[in-house]
XYZ file of C-alpha atoms in Angstrom:
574
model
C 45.789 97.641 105.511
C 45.580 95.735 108.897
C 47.914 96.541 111.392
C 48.150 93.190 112.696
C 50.861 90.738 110.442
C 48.949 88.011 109.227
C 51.950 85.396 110.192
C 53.001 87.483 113.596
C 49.580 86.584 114.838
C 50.481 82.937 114.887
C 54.089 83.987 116.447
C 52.142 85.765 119.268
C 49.594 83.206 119.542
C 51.609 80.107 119.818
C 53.947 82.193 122.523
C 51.154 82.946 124.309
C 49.357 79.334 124.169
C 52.287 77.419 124.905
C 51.269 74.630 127.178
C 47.810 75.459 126.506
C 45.481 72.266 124.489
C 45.997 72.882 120.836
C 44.921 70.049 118.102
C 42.903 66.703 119.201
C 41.638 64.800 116.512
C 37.927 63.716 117.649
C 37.746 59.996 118.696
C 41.511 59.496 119.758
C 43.658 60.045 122.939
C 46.219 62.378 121.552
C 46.069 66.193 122.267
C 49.107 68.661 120.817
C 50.042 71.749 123.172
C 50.440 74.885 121.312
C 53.974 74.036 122.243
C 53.977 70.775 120.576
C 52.466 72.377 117.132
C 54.826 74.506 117.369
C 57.885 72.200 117.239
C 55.735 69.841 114.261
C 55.726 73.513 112.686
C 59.899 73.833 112.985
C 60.699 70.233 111.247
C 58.263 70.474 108.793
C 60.590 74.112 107.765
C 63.433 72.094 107.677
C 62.031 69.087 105.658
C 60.511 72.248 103.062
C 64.257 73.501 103.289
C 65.575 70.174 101.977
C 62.914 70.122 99.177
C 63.996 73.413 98.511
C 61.245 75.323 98.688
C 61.221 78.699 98.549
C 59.485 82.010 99.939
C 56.115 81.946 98.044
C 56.385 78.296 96.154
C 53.161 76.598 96.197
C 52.439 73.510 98.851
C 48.805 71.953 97.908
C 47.132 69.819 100.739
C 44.247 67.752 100.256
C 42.865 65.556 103.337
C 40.144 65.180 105.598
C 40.163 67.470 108.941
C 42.383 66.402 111.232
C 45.780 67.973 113.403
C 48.105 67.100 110.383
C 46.240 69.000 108.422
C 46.325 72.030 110.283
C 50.223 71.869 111.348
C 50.789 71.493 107.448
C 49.190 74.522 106.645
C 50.428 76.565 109.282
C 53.969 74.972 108.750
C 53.247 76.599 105.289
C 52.445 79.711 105.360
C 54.797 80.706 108.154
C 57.954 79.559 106.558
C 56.614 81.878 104.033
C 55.000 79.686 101.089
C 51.473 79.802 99.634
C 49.182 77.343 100.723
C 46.860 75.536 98.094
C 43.996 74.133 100.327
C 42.428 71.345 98.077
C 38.650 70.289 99.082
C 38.843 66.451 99.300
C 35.288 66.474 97.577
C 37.364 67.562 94.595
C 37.407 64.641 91.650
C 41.002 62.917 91.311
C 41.109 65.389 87.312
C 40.436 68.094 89.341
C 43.279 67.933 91.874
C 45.979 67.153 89.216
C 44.283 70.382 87.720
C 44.617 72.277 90.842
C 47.964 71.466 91.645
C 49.277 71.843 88.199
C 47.495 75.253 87.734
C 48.768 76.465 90.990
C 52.519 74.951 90.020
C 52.254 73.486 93.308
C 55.939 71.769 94.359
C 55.244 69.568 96.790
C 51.707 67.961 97.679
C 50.232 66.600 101.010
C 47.806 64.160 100.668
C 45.755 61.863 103.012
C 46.683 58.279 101.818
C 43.031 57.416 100.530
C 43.353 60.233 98.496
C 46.497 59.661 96.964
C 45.171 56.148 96.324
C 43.185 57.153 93.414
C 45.462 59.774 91.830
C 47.881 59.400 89.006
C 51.423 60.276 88.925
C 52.079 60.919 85.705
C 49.433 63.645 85.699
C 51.687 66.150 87.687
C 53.900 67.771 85.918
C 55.216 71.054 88.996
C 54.631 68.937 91.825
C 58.415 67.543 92.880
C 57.484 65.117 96.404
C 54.359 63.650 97.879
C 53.880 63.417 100.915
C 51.107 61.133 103.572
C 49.411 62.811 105.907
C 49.268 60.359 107.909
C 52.592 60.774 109.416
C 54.427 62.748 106.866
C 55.997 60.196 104.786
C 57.095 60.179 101.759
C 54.994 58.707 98.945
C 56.365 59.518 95.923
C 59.420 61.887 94.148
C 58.137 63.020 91.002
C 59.647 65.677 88.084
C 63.268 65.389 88.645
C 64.410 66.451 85.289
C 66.254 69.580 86.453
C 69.292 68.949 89.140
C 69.737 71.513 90.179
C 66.603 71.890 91.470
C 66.077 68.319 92.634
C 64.901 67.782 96.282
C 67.572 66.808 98.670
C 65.082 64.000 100.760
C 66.051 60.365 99.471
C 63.656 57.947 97.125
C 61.163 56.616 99.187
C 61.931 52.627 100.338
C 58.805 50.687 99.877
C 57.343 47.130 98.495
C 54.272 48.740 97.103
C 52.361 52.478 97.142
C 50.837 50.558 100.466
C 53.759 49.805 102.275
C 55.724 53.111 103.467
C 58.956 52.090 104.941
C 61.063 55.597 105.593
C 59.291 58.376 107.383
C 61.009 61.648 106.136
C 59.965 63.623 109.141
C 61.665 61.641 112.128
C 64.924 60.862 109.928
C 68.324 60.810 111.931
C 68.803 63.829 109.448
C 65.568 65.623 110.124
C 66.486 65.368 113.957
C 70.427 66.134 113.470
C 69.425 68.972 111.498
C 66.916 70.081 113.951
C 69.197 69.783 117.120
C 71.816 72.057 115.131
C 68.904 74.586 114.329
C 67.860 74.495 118.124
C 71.483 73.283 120.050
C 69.498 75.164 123.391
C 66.389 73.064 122.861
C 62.798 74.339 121.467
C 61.517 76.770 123.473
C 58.957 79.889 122.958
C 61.667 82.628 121.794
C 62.661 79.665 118.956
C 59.375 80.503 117.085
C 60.652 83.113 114.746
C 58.353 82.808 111.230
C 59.462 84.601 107.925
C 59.159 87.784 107.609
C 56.024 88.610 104.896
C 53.990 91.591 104.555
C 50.200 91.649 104.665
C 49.586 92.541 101.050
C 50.965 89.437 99.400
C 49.530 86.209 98.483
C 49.283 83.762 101.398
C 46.454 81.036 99.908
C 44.846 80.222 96.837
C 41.561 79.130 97.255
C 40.377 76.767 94.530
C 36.196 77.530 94.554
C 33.416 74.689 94.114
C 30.862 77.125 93.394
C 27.328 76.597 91.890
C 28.076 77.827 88.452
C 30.578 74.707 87.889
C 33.960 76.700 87.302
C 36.522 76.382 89.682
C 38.593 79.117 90.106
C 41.564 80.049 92.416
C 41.031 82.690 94.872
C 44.348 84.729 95.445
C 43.981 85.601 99.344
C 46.419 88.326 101.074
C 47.545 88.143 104.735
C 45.719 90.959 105.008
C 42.300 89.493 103.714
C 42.934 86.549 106.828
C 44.153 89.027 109.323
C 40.949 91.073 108.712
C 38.963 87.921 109.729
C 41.010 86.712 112.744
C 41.417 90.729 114.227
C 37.596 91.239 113.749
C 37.015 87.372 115.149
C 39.080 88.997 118.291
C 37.090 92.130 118.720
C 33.928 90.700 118.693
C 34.878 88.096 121.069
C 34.127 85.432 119.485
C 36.655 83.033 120.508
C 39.004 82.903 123.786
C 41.664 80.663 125.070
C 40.735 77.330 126.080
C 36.993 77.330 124.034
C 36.384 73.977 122.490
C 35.831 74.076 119.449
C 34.393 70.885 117.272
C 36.048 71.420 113.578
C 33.368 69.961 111.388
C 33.055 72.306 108.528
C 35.739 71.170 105.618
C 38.914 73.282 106.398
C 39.991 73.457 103.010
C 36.387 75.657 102.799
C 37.331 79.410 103.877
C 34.330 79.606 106.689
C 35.870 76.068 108.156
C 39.309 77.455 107.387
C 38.887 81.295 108.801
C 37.092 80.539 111.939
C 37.230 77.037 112.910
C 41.078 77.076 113.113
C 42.220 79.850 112.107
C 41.094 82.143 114.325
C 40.813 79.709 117.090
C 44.634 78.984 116.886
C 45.821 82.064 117.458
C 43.173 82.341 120.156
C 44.481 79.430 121.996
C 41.161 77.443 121.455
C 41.468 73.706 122.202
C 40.061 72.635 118.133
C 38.708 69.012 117.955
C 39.115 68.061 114.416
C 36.273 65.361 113.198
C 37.372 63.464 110.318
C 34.153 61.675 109.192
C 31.483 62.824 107.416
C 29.608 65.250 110.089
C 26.049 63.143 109.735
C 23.873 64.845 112.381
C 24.591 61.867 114.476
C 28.002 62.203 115.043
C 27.811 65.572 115.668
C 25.496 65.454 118.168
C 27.898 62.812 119.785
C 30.350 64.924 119.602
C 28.831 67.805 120.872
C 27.525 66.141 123.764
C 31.177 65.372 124.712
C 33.246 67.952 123.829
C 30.771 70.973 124.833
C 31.943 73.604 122.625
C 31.848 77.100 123.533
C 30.663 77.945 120.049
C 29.824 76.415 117.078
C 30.243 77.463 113.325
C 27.729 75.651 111.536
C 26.248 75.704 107.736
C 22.478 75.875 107.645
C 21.926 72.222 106.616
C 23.004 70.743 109.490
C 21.082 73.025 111.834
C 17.947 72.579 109.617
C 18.354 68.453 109.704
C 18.253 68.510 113.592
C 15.052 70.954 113.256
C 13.162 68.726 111.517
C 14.069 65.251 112.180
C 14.151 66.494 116.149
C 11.817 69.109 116.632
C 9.084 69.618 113.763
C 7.730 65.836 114.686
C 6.985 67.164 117.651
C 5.420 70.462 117.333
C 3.055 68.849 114.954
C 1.949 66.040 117.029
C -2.121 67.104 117.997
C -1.588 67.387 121.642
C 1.628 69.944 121.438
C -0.353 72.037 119.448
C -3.102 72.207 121.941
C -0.573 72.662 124.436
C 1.100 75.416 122.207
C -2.736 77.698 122.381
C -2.798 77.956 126.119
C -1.142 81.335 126.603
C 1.464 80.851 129.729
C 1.910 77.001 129.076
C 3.077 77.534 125.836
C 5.980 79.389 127.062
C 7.225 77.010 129.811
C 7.223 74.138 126.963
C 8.528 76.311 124.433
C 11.480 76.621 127.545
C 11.656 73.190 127.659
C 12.163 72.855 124.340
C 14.914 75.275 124.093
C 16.361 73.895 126.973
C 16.741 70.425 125.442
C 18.058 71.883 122.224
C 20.921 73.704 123.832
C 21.678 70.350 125.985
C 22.015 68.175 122.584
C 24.385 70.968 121.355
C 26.480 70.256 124.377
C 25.127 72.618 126.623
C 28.459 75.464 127.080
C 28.171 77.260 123.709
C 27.498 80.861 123.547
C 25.732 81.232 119.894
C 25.818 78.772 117.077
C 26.969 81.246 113.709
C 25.360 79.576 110.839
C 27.169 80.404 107.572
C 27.862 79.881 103.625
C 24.084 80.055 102.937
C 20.744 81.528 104.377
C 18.966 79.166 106.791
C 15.887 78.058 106.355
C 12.774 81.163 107.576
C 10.343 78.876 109.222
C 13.922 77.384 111.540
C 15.055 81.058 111.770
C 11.357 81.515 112.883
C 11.372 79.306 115.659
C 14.709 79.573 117.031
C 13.696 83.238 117.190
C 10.262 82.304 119.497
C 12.237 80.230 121.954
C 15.268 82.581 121.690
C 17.676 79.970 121.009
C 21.221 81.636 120.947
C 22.233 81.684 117.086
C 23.187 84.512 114.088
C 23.538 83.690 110.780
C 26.463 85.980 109.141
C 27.249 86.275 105.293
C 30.620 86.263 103.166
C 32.460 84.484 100.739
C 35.908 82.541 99.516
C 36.530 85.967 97.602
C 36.204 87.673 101.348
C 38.043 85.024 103.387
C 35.075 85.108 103.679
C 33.420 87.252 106.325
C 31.430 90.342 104.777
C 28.820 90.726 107.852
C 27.790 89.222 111.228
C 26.327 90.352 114.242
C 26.172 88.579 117.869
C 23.313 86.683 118.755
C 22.745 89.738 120.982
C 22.382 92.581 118.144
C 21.574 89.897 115.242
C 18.313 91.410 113.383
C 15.910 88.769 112.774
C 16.048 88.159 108.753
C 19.073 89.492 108.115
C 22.700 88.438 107.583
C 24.276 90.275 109.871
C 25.899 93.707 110.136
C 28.396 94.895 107.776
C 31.886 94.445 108.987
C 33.247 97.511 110.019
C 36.443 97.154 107.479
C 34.104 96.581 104.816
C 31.708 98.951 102.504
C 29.025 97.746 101.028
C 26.567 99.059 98.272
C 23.118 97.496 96.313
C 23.611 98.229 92.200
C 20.555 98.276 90.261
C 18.009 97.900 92.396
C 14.791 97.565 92.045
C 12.232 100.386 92.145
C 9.835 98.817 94.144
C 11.447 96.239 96.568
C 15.519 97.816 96.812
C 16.543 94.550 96.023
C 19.529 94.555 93.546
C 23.157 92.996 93.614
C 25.433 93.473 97.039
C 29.190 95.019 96.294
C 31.408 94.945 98.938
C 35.440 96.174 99.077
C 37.680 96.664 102.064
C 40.411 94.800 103.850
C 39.010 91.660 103.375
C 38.523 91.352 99.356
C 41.014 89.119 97.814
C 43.518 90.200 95.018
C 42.306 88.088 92.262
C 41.971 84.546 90.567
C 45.183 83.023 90.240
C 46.175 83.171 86.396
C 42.407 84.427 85.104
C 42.308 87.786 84.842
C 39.353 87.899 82.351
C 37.148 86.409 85.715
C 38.821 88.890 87.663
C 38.158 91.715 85.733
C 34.307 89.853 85.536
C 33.909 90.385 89.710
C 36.594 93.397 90.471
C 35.815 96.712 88.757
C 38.402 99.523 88.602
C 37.233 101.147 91.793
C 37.764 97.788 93.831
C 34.015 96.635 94.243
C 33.958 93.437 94.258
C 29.826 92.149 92.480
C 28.906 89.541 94.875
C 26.403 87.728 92.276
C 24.036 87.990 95.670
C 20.629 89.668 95.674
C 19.554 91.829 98.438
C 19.228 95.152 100.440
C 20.876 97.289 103.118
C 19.438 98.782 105.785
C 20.456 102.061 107.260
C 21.895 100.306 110.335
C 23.737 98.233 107.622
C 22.306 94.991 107.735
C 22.433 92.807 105.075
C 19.317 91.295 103.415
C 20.047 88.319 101.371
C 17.095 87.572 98.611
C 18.751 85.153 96.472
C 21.628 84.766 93.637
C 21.762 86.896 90.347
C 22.220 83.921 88.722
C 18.932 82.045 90.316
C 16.816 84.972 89.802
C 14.012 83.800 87.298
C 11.958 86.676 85.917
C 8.149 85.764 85.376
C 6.334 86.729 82.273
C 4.464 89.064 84.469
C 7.636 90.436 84.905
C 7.893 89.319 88.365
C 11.531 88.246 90.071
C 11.254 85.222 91.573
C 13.723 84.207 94.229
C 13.910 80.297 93.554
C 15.625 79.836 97.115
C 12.739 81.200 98.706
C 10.423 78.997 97.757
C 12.547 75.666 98.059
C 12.860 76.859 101.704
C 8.739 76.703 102.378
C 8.223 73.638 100.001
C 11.844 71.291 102.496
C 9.479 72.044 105.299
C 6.777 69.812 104.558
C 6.258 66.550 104.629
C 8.222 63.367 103.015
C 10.478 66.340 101.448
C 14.407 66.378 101.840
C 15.445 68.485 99.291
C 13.962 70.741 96.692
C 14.838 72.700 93.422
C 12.940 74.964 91.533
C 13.755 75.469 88.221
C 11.940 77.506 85.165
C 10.524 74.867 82.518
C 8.820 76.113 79.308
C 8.024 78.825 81.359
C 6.966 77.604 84.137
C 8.251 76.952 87.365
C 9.070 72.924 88.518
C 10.471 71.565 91.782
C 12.324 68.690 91.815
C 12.612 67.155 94.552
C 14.301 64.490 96.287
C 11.947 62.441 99.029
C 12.853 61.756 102.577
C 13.224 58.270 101.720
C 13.786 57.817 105.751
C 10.230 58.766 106.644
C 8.618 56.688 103.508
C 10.121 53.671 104.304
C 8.951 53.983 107.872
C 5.137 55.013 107.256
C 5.386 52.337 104.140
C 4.243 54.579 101.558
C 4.022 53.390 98.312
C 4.759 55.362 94.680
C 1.416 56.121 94.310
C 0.968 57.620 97.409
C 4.052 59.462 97.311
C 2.862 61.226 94.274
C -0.376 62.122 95.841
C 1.565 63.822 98.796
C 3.601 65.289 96.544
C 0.431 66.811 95.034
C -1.125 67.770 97.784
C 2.260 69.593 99.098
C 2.647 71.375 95.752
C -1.401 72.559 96.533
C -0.390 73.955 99.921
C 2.806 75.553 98.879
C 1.113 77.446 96.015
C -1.494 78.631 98.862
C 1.208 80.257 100.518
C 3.625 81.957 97.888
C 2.636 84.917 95.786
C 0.706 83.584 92.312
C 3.743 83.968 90.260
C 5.838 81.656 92.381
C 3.103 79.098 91.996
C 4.246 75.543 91.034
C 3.190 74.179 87.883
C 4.513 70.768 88.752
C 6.440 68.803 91.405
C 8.930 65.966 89.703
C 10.578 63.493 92.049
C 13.905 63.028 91.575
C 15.751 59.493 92.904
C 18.890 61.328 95.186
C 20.046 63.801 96.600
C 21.307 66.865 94.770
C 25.174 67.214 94.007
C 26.514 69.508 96.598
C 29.367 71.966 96.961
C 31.609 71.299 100.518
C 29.260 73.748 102.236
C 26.512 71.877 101.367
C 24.936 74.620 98.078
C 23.015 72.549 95.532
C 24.860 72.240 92.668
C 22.073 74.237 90.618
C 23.712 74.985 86.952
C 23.541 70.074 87.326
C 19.923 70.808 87.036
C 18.601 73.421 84.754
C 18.546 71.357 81.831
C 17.100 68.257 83.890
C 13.284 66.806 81.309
C-alpha cells in the first residue's frame, strides 16, 4: 500500500499552492489560484450535501477539458464520492449506459452534451447539472422522498434558457458563510477521511476490442502514479502545463492534472479538438515545461513538418557531408524544440508506441522525449524512464512498485504476453466479474493483452497486441502494428491497417487527401502510388509480412480518445 493518502495529497497540495496559478482555460483571461479551487471545491460539498449524496455515491461527468471539469472531479472525490469520468467521444446510448451501470446520482454535463441526451433514459441519476457554471438542468427520479434532493426545480423557458444557478444561491452562500463564519482560509480545507484501498473512480474503457468496461480504481492505484510522478521529478510548482489529452482518459487524467495539481503546476486546459495547429499555437504561448503527448500528434508534426524536408534533393546532399550534417541536424532540432514552445524538459509520449522511423530521428538529433507504457487498468503508468536513461526502442523502465513478467514466450524471439501487479493495478470492473476474473488471476497478475519482452535492466519491449497478432501459415507471428508503422511513412499515406484476408495480409488505408489535392493527383494515379508503396514496403519487411494488396479506404479510421484505431471496425471490412 502507498503511504501517501490519495485525498491528503490534494489537502497538502492545495495548502501548499495557495496563491500559486491553478486552472486557466486556454484562450480566456481567467486564471483560478489554488486558493480559489479550493473554495469552488467547498460549495460544490455543500451543493452534494443538499443532493444528499453520500460517502462513495457515484457523480458521472462528461465535458470537454476545461477548469470546471477539473474542480468537479476533485470536488468529488474529496468529499469522499466516486467519480465516473465519462469520455465525451462516448455516443449519447452509451452515456445513459454508463451512468445507469455505475448508478450514478447526480451527472455533470457540458451543455452540448446534454443537448443530445434523453431524460427518460436515466433511471439512478437524481439532478443534472451544466458545466458551464453549475446550473441546474434537470431533476430527474424523484419517486422516493425521502431521498429526494433538497435543491429546488430548475426555473427556465426552455432546456436553453437556465434561469437559477444552484451554485451562487443566497442558500449556497448562507450555508457557506455558516460552514466558514472566520472566512476560507488554508486550515478550512479539511477533505473526508478515505483510505487508499477503496474505490475512488470508475473508469469506463473505449478499448479496441469494442466492450466498454468500468475500471474500479483505488486511491492507492492514483497515489502510486502521483508519488512516483514526484520522485522522478517530473512536475514542480509553477510548470505550465497545456492539458490536451482528454481528461476523462487515465494518461490525460493521471498526469496532466492530476499530478500537476497537487504539484502546484499552472494546467492550461484546451477545450477544442487539439489539431496540430492549435497546439502548436498553444505551445508557442504557453511554453510548457513538459508535455504529455500520444504518439499521433507527435508523428503528424514529423511528417507534415519535418519529413518534406529531409527528402527534398538538396538536404539529402547536405545530410552526406560528415560535419555539416550535424550543424543542420542542430538546426533542425533547434527549430523543433522552439515550435514546442521552447521551456519543456522532455515530451512523454504515451497510450501507444510511436512510430520507429520518428523514434529514429528524434534519437539522431537527440530531441528530448521518452515514450512510457501503461494502461486504464494501471491508472495507467506500468513503465517510464527520463529522457536521460530512456533506452532507445523500449517503453520505459518498469516502475519500481510494479513487477512484471512475459508468459508464454516464444522460443526464439522472448516475445510473449506482459503481466504486471503492484500498487498500481486496479481492483476490478465494476459489476463484471467474469472480465475480471478474464485479466486478474488468483495470484494478482494482471494479462496485459500486450506482446513483448523484458530486459534484465527491466525495460519493456512492446511488439504488438495478443489480439492483433496474426500467425502466418509459415507459422510466422506477424506484428500488424509494425508494419502499418513503415507503410504511414510513405507517401500520400495517413493511416494504415493491416488485416489478414483469405490468408493473406491487406492494408487499408486511408490517403492523405491534404497532399493529393495539392499535387492534383487523380484516382488512377493514386492507385499506382499506392502500388508502388505496397512494392517498397514489401522490400523492406520480412517475406511473411509481405502485402498481398493495398485497398483504399474513403476516411479515417474510428478512433478510441487516445487516438488507437478502432481495429475489431475492420476485420470483417471486403
Amino acid at each position: 500500500m502507498i503511504q501517501e493518502n490519495f485525498i491528503r495529497l490534494f489537502e497538502d497540495g492545495f495548502r501548499k499552492n495557495w496563491d500559486l496559478p491553478g486552472f486557466s482555460n486556454y484562450g480566456e483571461n481567467i486564471t483560478l489560484t489554488y486558493a480559489e479551487i479550493a473554495k469552488k471545491i467547498a460549495e460544490l460539498h455543500i451543493l452534494f450535501e443538499l443532493c444528499r449524496v453520500n460517502k462513495n455515491d457515484k457523480i458521472a461527468l462528461i465535458g470537454r477539458n476545461n477548469a470546471n471539469w477539473a474542480v468537479t472531479y476533485l470536488a468529488a472525490i474529496t468529499y469522499g464520492a466516486i467519480i465516473v469520468p465519462i469520455l465525451q467521444d462516448f455516443t449519447p446510448n452509451d452515456v445513459h449506459h454508463i451512468t445507469n451501470h455505475s448508478e450514478s446520482k447526480l451527472l455533470f454535463a457540458g451543455d452540448n452534451i446534454w443537448e443530445n441526451l434523453e431524460e427518460e433514459k436515466f433511471t439512478s441519476v437524481k439532478a443534472v447539472f451544466s458545466l458551464t457554471n453549475y446550473n441546474c438542468i434537470a431533476i430527474l427520479n424523484q419517486e422516493e422522498p425521502e431521498n429526494n434532493i433538497k435543491v429546488k426545480e430548475p426555473s427556465y423557458e426552455n432546456k436553453d434558457k437556465i434561469e437559477t444557478s444552484l451554485i451562487r444561491t443566497e442558500e449556497i452562500d448562507k450555508l457557506f458563510v455558516e460552514k466558514f463564519p472566520f472566512g476560507f482560509h488554508r486550515d478550512c480545507v479539511r477533505y473526508a477521511d478515505k483510505p487508499n484501498s477503496e474505490i475512488v473512480s470508475i473508469n469506463y474503457t473505449s478499448g479496441t476490442t469494442g466492450f466498454s468496461k468500468g475500471v474500479m480504481t483505488s486511491g492507492n492505484a492514483l497515489a502510486g502514479n502521483i508519488t512516483f510522478g514526484f520522485r522522478t521529478k517530473l512536475v514542480a510548482p509553477l510548470y505550465n502545463i497545456v492539458s490536451f489529452l482528454p481528461l476523462a482518459h487515465a494518461y490525460g487524467c493521471a498526469f496532466d492534472f492530476l499530478t500537476s495539481c497537487c504539484a502546484g503546476c499552472h494546467i492550461h486546459f484546451i477545450g477544442k479538438t487539439p489539431s496540430a495547429k492549435i497546439l502548436l499555437k498553444a505551445f508557442a504561448e504557453i511554453k510548457p515545461n513538459v508535455i504529455f503527448c500520444v504518439p499521433l500528434i507527435i508523428e503528424k508534426i514529423y511528417k507534415k513538418q519535418i519529413q518534406p524536408m529531409l527528402a527534398k534533393p538538396s538536404m539529402r546532399w547536405v545530410l552526406s557531408i560528415p560535419l555539416l550534417d550535424q550543424q543542420i541536424l542542430g538546426q533542425i532540432r533547434k527549430k523543433l524544440i522552439d515550435a514546442f514552445g521552447g521551456e519543456f524538459s522532455e515530451i512523454v509520449v504515451g497510450g501507444a508506441p510511436l512510430n520507429a522511423e520518428v523514434e529514429d530521428f528524434f534519437n539522431k538529433i537527440k530531441f528530448p522525449f521518452t515514450v512510457g507504457y501503461g494502461m486504464t487498468e494501471c491508472a495507467p503508468l506500468i513503465s517510464y524512464s527520463n529522457t536521460k536513461d530512456f533506452v532507445p526502442k523500449s517503453s520505459g523502465k518498469l516502475l519500481d512498485i510494479m513487477e512484471a513478467k512475459i508468459i508464454h514466450p516464444d522460443p526464439t524471439t522472448g516475445v510473449g504476453e506482459i503481466c504486471v501487479r503492484g500498487e498500481n493495478v486496479m481492483l476490478g470492473y465494476y459489476k463484471n466479474p467474469e472480465a475480471t476474473a478474464q485479466i486478474l488471476d488468483t495470484e494478482g497478475w494482471l494479462h496485459t493483452g500486450d506482446l513483448g519482452k523484458i530486459d534484465a535492466d527491466s525495460n519493456i519491449y512492446i511488439r504488438g497486441r495478443n489480439k492483433t497478432m496474426i500467425l502466418s501459415g509459415s507459422g510466422q507471428n506477424i506484428y500488424p502494428e509494425e508494419i502499418e508503422a513503415k507503410l504511414n511513412n510513405m507517401p500520400y499515406v495517413m493511416e494504415s491497417l493491416v488485416i489478414e484476408k483469405n490468408g493473406k495480409l491487406v492494408a487499408l488505408v486511408c490517403p492523405d487527401y491534404e497532399a493529393v489535392d495539392a499535387e492534383q493527383v487523380d484516382q488512377n494515379q493514386l492507385e499506382n502510388l499506392m502500388e508502388d508503396n505496397r512494392k517498397m514496403l514489401n522490400s523492406i519487411v520480412a517475406s511473411y509480412e509481405g502485402i498481398s494488396k493495398i485497398q483504399l479506404y474513403p476516411n479515417e479510421f474510428e478512433k478510441t480518445p487516445k487516438k488507437s484505431i478502432k481495429r475489431y471496425l475492420y476485420t470483417t471490412t471486403t
